[in-house]
CSV table of C-alpha atoms and ligand atoms in Angstrom, one decimal:
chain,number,residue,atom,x,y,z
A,269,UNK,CA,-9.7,-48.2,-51.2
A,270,UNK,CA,-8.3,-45.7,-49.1
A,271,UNK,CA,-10.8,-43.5,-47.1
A,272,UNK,CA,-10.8,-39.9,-47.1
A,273,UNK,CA,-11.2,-37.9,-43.8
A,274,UNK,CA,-12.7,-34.8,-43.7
A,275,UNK,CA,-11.1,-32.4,-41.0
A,276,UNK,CA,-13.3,-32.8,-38.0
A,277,UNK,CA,-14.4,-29.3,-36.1
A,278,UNK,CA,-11.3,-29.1,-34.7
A,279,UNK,CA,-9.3,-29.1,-37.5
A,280,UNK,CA,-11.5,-26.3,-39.0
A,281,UNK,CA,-11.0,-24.1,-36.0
A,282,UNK,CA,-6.9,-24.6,-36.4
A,283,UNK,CA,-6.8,-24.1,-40.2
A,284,UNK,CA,-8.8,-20.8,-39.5
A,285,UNK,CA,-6.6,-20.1,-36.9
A,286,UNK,CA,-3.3,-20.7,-39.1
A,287,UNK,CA,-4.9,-18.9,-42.4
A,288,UNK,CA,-5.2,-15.6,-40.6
A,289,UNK,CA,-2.0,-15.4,-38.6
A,290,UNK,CA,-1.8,-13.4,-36.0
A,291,UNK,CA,-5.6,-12.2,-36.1
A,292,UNK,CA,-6.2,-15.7,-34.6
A,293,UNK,CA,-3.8,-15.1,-31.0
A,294,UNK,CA,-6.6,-13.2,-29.2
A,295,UNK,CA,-8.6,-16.2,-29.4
A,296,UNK,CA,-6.4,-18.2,-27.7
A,297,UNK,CA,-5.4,-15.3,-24.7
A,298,UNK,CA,-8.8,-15.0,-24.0
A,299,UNK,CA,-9.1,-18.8,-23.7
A,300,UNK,CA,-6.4,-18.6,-20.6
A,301,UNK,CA,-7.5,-17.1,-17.2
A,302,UNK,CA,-5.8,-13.7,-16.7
A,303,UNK,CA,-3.8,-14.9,-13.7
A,304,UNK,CA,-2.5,-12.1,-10.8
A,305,UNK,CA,0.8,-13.6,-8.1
A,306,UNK,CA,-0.4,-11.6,-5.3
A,307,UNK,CA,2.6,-11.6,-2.5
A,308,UNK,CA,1.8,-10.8,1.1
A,309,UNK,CA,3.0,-11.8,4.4
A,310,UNK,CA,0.4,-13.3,6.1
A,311,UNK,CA,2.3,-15.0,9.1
A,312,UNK,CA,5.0,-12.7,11.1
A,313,UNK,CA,5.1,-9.4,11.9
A,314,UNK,CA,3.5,-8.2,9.1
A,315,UNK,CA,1.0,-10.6,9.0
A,316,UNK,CA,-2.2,-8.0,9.7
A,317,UNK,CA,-0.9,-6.1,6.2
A,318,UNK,CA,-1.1,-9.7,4.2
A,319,UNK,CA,-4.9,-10.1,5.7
A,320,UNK,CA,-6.4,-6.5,5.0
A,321,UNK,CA,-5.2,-6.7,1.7
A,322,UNK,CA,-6.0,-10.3,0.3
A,323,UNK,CA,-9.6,-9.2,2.0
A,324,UNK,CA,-9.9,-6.0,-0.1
A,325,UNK,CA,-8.2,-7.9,-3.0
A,326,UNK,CA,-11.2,-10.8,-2.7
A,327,UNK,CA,-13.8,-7.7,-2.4
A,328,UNK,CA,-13.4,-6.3,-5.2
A,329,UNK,CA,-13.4,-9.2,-6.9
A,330,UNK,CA,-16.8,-10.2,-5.3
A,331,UNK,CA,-17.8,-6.7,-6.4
A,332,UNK,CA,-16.9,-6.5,-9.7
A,333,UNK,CA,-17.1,-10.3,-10.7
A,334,UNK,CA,-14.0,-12.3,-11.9
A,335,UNK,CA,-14.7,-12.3,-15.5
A,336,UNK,CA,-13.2,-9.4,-17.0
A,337,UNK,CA,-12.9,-8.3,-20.9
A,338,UNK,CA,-13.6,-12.3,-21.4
A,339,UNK,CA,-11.2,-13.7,-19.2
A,340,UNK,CA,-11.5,-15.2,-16.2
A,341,UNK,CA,-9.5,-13.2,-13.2
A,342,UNK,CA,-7.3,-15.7,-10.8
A,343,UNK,CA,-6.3,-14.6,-7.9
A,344,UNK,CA,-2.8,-16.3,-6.7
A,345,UNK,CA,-2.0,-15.7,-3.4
A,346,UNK,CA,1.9,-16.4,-1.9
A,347,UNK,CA,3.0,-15.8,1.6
A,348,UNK,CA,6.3,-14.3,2.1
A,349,UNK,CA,6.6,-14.1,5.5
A,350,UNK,CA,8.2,-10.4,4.7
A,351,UNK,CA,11.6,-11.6,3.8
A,352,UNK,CA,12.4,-10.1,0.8
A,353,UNK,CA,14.8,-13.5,-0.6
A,354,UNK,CA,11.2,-15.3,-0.1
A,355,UNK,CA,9.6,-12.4,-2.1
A,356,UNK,CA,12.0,-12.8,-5.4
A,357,UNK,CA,11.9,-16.4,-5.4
A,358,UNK,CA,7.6,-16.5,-5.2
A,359,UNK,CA,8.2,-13.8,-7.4
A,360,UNK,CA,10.1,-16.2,-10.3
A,361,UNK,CA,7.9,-19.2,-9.6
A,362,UNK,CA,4.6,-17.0,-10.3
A,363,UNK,CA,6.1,-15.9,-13.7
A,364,UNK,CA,7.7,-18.8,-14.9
A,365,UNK,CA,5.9,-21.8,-13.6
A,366,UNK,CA,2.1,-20.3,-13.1
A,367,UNK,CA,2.8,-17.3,-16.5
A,368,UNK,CA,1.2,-14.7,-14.1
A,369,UNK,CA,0.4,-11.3,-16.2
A,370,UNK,CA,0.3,-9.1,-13.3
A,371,UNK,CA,2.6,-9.6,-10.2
A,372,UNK,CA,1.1,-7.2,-6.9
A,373,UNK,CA,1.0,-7.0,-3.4
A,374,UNK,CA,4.7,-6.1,-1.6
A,375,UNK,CA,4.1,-5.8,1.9
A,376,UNK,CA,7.3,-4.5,2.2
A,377,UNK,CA,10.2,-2.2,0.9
A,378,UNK,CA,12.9,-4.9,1.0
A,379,UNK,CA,10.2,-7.5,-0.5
A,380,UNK,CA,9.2,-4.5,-3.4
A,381,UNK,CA,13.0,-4.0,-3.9
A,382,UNK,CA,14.1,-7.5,-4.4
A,383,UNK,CA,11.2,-8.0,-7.0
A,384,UNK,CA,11.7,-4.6,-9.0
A,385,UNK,CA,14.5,-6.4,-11.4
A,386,UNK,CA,12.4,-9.2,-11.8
A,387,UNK,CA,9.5,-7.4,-13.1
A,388,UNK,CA,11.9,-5.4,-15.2
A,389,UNK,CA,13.4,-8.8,-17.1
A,390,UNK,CA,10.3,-10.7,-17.5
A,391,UNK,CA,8.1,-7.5,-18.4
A,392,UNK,CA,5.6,-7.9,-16.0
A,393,UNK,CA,4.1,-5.0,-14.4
A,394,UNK,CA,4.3,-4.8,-10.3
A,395,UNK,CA,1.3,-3.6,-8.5
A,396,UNK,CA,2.7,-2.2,-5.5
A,397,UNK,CA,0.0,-1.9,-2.8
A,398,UNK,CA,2.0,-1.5,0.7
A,399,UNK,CA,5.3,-0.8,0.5
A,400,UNK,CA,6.2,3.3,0.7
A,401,UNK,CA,9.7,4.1,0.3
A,402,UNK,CA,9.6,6.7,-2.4
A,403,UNK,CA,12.7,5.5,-4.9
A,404,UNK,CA,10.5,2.0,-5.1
A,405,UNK,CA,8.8,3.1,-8.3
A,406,UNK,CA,12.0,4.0,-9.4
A,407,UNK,CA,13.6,0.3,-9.1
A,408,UNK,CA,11.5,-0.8,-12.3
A,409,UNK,CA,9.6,1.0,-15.3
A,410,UNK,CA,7.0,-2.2,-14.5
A,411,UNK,CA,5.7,-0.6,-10.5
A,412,UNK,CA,2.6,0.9,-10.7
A,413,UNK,CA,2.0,2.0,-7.2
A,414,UNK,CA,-1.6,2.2,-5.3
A,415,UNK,CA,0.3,2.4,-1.3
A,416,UNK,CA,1.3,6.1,-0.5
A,417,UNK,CA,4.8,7.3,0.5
A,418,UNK,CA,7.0,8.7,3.4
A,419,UNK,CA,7.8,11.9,2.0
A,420,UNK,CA,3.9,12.3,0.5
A,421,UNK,CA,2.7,12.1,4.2
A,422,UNK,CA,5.6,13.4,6.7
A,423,UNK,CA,5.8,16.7,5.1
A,424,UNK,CA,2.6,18.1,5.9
A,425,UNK,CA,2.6,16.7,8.8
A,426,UNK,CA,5.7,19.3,9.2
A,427,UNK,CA,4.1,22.1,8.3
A,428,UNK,CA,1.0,20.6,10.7
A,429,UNK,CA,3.6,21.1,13.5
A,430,UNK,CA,5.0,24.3,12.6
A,431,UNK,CA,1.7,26.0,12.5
A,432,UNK,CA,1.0,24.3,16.5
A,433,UNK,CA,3.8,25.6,18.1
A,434,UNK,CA,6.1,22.7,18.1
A,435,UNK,CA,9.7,24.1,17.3
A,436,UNK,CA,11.7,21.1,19.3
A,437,UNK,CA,11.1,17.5,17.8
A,438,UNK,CA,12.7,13.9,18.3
A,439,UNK,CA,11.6,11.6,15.9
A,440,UNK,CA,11.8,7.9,16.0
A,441,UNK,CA,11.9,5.7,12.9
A,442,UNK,CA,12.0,2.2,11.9
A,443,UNK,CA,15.8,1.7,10.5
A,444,UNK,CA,15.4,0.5,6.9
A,445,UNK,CA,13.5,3.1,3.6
A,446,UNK,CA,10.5,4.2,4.6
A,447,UNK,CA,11.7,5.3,8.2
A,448,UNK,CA,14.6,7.5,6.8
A,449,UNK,CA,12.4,8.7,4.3
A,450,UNK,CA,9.7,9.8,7.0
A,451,UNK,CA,13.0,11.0,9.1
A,452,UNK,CA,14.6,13.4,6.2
A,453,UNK,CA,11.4,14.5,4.5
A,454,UNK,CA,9.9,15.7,7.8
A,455,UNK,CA,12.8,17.0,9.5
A,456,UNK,CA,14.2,19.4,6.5
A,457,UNK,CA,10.3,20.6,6.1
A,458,UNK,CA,10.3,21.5,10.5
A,459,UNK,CA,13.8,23.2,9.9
A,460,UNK,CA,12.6,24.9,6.4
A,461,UNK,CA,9.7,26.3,8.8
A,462,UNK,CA,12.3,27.5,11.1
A,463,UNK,CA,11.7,24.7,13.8
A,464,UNK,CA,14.3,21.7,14.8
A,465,UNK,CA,15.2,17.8,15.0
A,466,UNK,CA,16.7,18.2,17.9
A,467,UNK,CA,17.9,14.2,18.3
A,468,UNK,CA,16.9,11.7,15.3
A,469,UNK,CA,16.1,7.4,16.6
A,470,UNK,CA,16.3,4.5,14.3
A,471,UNK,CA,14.9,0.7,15.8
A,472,UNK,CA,15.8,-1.8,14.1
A,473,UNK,CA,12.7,-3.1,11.9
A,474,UNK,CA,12.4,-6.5,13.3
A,475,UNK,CA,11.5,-6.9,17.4
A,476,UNK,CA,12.5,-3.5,18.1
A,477,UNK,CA,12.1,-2.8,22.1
A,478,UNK,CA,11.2,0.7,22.0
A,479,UNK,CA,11.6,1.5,25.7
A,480,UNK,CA,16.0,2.3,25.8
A,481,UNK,CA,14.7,5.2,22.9
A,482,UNK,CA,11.8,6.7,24.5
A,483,UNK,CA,13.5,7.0,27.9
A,484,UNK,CA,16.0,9.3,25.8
A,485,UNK,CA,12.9,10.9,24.5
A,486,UNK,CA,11.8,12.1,28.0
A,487,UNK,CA,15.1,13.0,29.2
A,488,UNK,CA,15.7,15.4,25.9
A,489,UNK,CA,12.0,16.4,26.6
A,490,UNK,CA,11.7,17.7,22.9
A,491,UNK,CA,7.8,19.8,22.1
A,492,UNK,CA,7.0,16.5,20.2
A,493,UNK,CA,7.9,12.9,19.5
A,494,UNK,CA,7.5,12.4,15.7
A,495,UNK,CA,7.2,8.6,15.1
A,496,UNK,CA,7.0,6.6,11.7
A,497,UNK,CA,7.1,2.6,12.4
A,498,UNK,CA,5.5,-0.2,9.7
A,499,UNK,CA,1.7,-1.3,9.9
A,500,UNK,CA,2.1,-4.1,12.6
A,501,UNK,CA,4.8,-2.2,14.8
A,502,UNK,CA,2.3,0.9,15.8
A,503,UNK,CA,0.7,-1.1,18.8
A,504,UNK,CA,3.7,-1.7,20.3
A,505,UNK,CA,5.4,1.7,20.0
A,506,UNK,CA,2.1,3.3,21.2
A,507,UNK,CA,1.5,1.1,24.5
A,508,UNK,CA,5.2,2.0,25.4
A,509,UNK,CA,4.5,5.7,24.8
A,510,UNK,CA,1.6,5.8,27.0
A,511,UNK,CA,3.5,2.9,29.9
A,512,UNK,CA,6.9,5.5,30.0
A,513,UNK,CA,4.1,8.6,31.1
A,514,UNK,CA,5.6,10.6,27.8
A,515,UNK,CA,2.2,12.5,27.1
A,516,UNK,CA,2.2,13.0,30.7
A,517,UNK,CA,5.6,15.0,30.8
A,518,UNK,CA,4.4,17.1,28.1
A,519,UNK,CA,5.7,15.8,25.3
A,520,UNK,CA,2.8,15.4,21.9
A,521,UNK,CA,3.1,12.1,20.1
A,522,UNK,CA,2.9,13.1,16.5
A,523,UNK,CA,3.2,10.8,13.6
A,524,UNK,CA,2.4,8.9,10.3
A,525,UNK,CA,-1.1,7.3,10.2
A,526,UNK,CA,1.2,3.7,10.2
A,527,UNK,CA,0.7,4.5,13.8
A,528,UNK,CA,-2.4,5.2,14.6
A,529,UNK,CA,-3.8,2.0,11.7
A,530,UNK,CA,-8.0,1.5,11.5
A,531,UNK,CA,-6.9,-2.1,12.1
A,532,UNK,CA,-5.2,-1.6,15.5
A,533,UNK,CA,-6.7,1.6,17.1
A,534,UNK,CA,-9.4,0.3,19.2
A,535,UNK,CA,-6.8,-2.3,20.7
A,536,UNK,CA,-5.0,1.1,21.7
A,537,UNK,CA,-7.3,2.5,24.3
A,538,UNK,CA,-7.8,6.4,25.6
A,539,UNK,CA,-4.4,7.0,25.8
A,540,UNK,CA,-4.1,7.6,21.7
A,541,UNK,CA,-6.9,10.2,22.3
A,542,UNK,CA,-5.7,13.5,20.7
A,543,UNK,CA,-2.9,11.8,18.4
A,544,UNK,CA,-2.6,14.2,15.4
A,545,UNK,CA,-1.4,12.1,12.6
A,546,UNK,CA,-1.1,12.8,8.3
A,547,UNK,CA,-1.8,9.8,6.4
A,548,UNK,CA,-3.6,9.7,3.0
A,549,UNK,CA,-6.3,7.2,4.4
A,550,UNK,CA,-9.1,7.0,7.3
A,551,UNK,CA,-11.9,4.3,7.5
A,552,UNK,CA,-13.6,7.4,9.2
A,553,UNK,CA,-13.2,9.3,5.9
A,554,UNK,CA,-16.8,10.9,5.6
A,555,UNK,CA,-17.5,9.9,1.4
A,556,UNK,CA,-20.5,7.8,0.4
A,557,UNK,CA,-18.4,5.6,-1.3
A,558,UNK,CA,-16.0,5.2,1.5
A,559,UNK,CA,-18.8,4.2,4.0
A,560,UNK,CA,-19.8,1.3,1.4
A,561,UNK,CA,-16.4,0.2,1.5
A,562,UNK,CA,-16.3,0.3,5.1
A,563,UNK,CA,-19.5,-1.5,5.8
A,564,UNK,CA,-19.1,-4.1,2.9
A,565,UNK,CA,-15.3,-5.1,4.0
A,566,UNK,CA,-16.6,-5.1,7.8
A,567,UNK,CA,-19.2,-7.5,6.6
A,568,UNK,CA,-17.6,-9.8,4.2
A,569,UNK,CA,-14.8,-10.1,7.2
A,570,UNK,CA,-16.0,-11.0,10.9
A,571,UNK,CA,-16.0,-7.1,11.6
A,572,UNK,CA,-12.8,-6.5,10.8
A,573,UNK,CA,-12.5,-2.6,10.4
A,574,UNK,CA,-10.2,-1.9,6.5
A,575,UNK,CA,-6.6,0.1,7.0
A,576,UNK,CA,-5.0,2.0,4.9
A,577,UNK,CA,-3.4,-1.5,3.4
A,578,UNK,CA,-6.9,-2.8,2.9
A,579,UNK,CA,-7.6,0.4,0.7
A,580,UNK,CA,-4.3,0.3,-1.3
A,581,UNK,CA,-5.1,-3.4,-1.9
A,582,UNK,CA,-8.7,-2.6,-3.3
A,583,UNK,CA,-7.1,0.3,-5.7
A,584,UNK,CA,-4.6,-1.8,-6.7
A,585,UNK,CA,-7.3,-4.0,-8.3
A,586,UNK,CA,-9.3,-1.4,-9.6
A,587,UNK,CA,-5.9,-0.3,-11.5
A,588,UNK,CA,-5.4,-4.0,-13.2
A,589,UNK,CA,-9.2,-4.3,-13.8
A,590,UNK,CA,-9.4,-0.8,-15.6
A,591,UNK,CA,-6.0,-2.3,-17.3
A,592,UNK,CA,-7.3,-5.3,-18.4
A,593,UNK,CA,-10.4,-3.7,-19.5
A,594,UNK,CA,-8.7,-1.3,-21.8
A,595,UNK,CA,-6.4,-3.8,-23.5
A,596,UNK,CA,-9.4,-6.0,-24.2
A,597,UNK,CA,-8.1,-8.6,-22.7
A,598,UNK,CA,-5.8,-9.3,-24.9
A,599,UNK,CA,-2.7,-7.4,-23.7
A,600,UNK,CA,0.7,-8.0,-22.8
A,601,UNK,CA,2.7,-6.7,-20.1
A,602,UNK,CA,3.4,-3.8,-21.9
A,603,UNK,CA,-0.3,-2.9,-23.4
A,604,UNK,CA,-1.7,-3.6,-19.5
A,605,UNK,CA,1.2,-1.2,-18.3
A,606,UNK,CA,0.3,1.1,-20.5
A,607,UNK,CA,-3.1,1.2,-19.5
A,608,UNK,CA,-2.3,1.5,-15.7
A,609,UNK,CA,-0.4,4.8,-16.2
A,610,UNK,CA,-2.5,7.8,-16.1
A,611,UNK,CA,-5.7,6.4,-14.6
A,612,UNK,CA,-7.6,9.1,-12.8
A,613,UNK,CA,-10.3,7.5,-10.1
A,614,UNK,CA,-12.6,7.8,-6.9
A,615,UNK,CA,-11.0,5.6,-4.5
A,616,UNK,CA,-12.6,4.9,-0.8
A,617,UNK,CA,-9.8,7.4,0.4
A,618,UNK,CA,-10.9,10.5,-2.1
A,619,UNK,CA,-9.8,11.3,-5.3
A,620,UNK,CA,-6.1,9.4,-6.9
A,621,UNK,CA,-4.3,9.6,-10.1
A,622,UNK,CA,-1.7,7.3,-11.1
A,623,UNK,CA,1.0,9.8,-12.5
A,624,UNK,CA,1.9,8.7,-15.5
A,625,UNK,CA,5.7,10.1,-15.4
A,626,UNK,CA,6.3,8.3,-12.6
A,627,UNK,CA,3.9,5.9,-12.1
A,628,UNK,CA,3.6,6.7,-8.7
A,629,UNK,CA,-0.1,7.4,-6.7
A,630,UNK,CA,-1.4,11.7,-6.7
A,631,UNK,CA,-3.6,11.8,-3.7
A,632,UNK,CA,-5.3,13.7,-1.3
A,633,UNK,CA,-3.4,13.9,2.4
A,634,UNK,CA,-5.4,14.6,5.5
A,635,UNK,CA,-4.6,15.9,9.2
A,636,UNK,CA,-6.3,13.9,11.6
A,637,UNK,CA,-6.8,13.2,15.3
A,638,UNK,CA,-7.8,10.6,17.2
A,639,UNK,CA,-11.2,10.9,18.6
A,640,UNK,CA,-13.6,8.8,20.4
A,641,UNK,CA,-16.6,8.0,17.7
A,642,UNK,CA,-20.0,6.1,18.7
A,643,UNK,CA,-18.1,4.6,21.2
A,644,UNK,CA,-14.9,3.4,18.7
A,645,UNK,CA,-11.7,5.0,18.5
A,646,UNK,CA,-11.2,6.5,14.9
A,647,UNK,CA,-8.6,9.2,13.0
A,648,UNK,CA,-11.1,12.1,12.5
A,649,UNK,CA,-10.1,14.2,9.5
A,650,UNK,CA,-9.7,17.7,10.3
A,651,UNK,CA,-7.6,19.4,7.2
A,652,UNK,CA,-6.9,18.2,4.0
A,653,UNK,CA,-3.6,18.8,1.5
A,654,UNK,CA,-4.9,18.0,-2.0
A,655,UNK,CA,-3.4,15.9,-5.0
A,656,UNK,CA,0.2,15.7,-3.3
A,657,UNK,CA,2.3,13.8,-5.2
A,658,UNK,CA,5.5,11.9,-3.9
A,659,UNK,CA,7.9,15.2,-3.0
A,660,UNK,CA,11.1,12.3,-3.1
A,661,UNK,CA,10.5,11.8,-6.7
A,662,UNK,CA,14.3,13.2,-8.7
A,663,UNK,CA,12.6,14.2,-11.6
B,1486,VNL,C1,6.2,0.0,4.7
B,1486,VNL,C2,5.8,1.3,4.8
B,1486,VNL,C3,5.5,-1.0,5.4
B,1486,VNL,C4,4.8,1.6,5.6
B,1486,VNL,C5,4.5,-0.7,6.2
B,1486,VNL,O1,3.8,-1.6,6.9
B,1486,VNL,C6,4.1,0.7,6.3
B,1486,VNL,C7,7.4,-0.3,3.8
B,1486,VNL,C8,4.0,-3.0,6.7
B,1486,VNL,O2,7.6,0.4,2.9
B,1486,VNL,O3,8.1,-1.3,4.2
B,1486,VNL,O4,3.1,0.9,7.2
């Protein structure tokens, strides 16, 4: 006599599963860990970027658990050493091999640029949390940016000057996107406001000796230096300043908050006293949510004080989370991109918006200088520009 088996448990659950079609698929997404490539470079140059924002990336997470909408939230972290052919090809190993859902980080332009078509093919949407060129959101429909950018910052910062007397300006850029962004946004606002560029610098990005360019500086002796170099670059360029006696002959150091970064400051000594910068971020920013942030990242990290990197690493997850939230878990690339567009939130810096047109970050952005603080160095907000959003959008 033959025996007759009855369908054990499992069989049940995949006959259920079968019988209702589609109905079924959710059951089997939330089963999976929702999985997020985050790309940094944490060795070279831009090594200090890669550590603030895996830090605020693991915060958040320690904050607001990793089990979200029923799925548990992996964090996958790739270095890239901040060459953008690296960048692409952690970038196509994360989707194919490890089926990420969310692709972030970009410590970069070049690195955001060369994995824009990626994100565009494989529908994956790509948290940018550093990189600030403007056109960046415009490589892919699938960037979602929490960073900032060039032209958001360097125009008031124009207008900043304008109102101060400064009519004669130099400024000095890193050569590659964000630099000429900084360059043309803030030197057609100066002449818009009837002031001048009188000479425009570009150093190369990588190892750039800053001295040949500032001698020039002092010779042309300009009202101000304007200066925009990458998180990582901003010690060096000041401690040159300061070394060639620039402040000393007169001429004001102005720039991008890059410059004067939370993370690098202290390091800087007196002589970046008085630096007025515009930047969209100060770990001095005087919120009671920004002081938790401050005291819980200082904490969970040796002391280390957050940048503006850490901060557009934190709001970066708070835009997946919200994401994932919304679609239930269940979404795809489309559903969770979806759900990033339009998100209106309290970060540590203020209030953001992610437009939803451009999917780029709204955002308040605020004159500071650099003052001495209980015995620390920090970017003291004095005026505020609200809800700019990127001025180098085409639209
Ligand atoms: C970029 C812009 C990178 C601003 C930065 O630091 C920065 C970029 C690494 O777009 O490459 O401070």
């Amino acid at each position: 006599m033959q025996k007759r088996r009855l369908p054990g448990a499992r069989g049940i659950a995949l006959s259920i599963a079968l019988a209702t079609g589609l109905a079924a698929l959710p059951v089997f997404a939330q089963d999976k860990p929702f999985k997020i490539g985050l790309i940094l470079p944490m060795t070279g140059q831009q090594a200090t970027t890669g550590r603030q924002i895996e830090a605020a990336a693991k915060l958040y997470m320690a904050q607001n658990g990793d089990t979200v909408a029923g799925r548990k939230v992996q964090l996958l972290v790739r270095d890239d050493t901040s060459l953008p052919d690296m960048t692409r090809r952690l970038a196509q190993e994360l989707v194919v091999n490890d089926k990420v859902n969310v692709l972030a980080g970009m410590g970069i332009t070049p690195s955001a640029l060369a994995t824009a078509p990626l994100a565009t093919q494989s529908k994956t949407p790509l948290v940018v949390m550093s990189a600030a060129t403007s056109s960046i959101t415009e490589a892919s429909p699938y960037v979602v940016r929490t960073s900032f950018t060039l032209p958001q910052v360097s125009v008031p910062l124009a207008d900043w000057a304008s109102g101060n007397g400064i009519k004669k300006v130099v400024t000095l850029v890193s050569d590659y996107g964000p630099g000429i962004d900084a360059e043309k946004y803030f030197s057609q606002r100066l002449s818009a406001n009837g002031g001048q560029v009188t000479e425009a610098l570009r150093v190369p990005l990588r190892s750039p000796d800053f001295a040949p360019f500032l001698q020039k500086v002092r010779d042309a002796k300009p009202d101000a230096l304007f200066v925009f170099v990458p998180s990582g670059a901003s010690a060096a360029v000041m401690k040159q300043f300061l070394e060639r006696g620039l402040g000393k002959a007169g001429i004001r150091l102005i720039a991008t908050g890059d410059v004067t970064e939370d993370d690098q400051l202290n390091a800087m000594g007196d002589g970046a006293l008085g630096v007025v910068t515009s930047h969209h971020y100060s770990a001095a920013h005087p919120s009671p949510l920004n002081k938790q942030f401050v005291q819980a990242f200082e904490q969970a990290n040796k002391g280390l004080r957050p940048n503006f990197m850490a901060v557009g690493g934190y709001d970066g997850m708070r835009v997946i989370y919200e994401a994932l939230k919304t679609t239930r878990g269940v979404g795809d690339g489309d559903a969770l991109l979806a759900a990033m567009k339009g998100q209106v939130f309290e970060s540590p810096r203020g209030p953001v918006s992610i437009d939803a047109q451009t999917r780029d970050i709204v955002q308040n952005v605020y004159l500071r200088k650099v003052e001495r603080v209980d015995g620390q160095l920090y970017n003291v907000e004095f005026d505020v520009i609200e809800g700019v959003k990127d001025p180098g959008k085409s639209r």
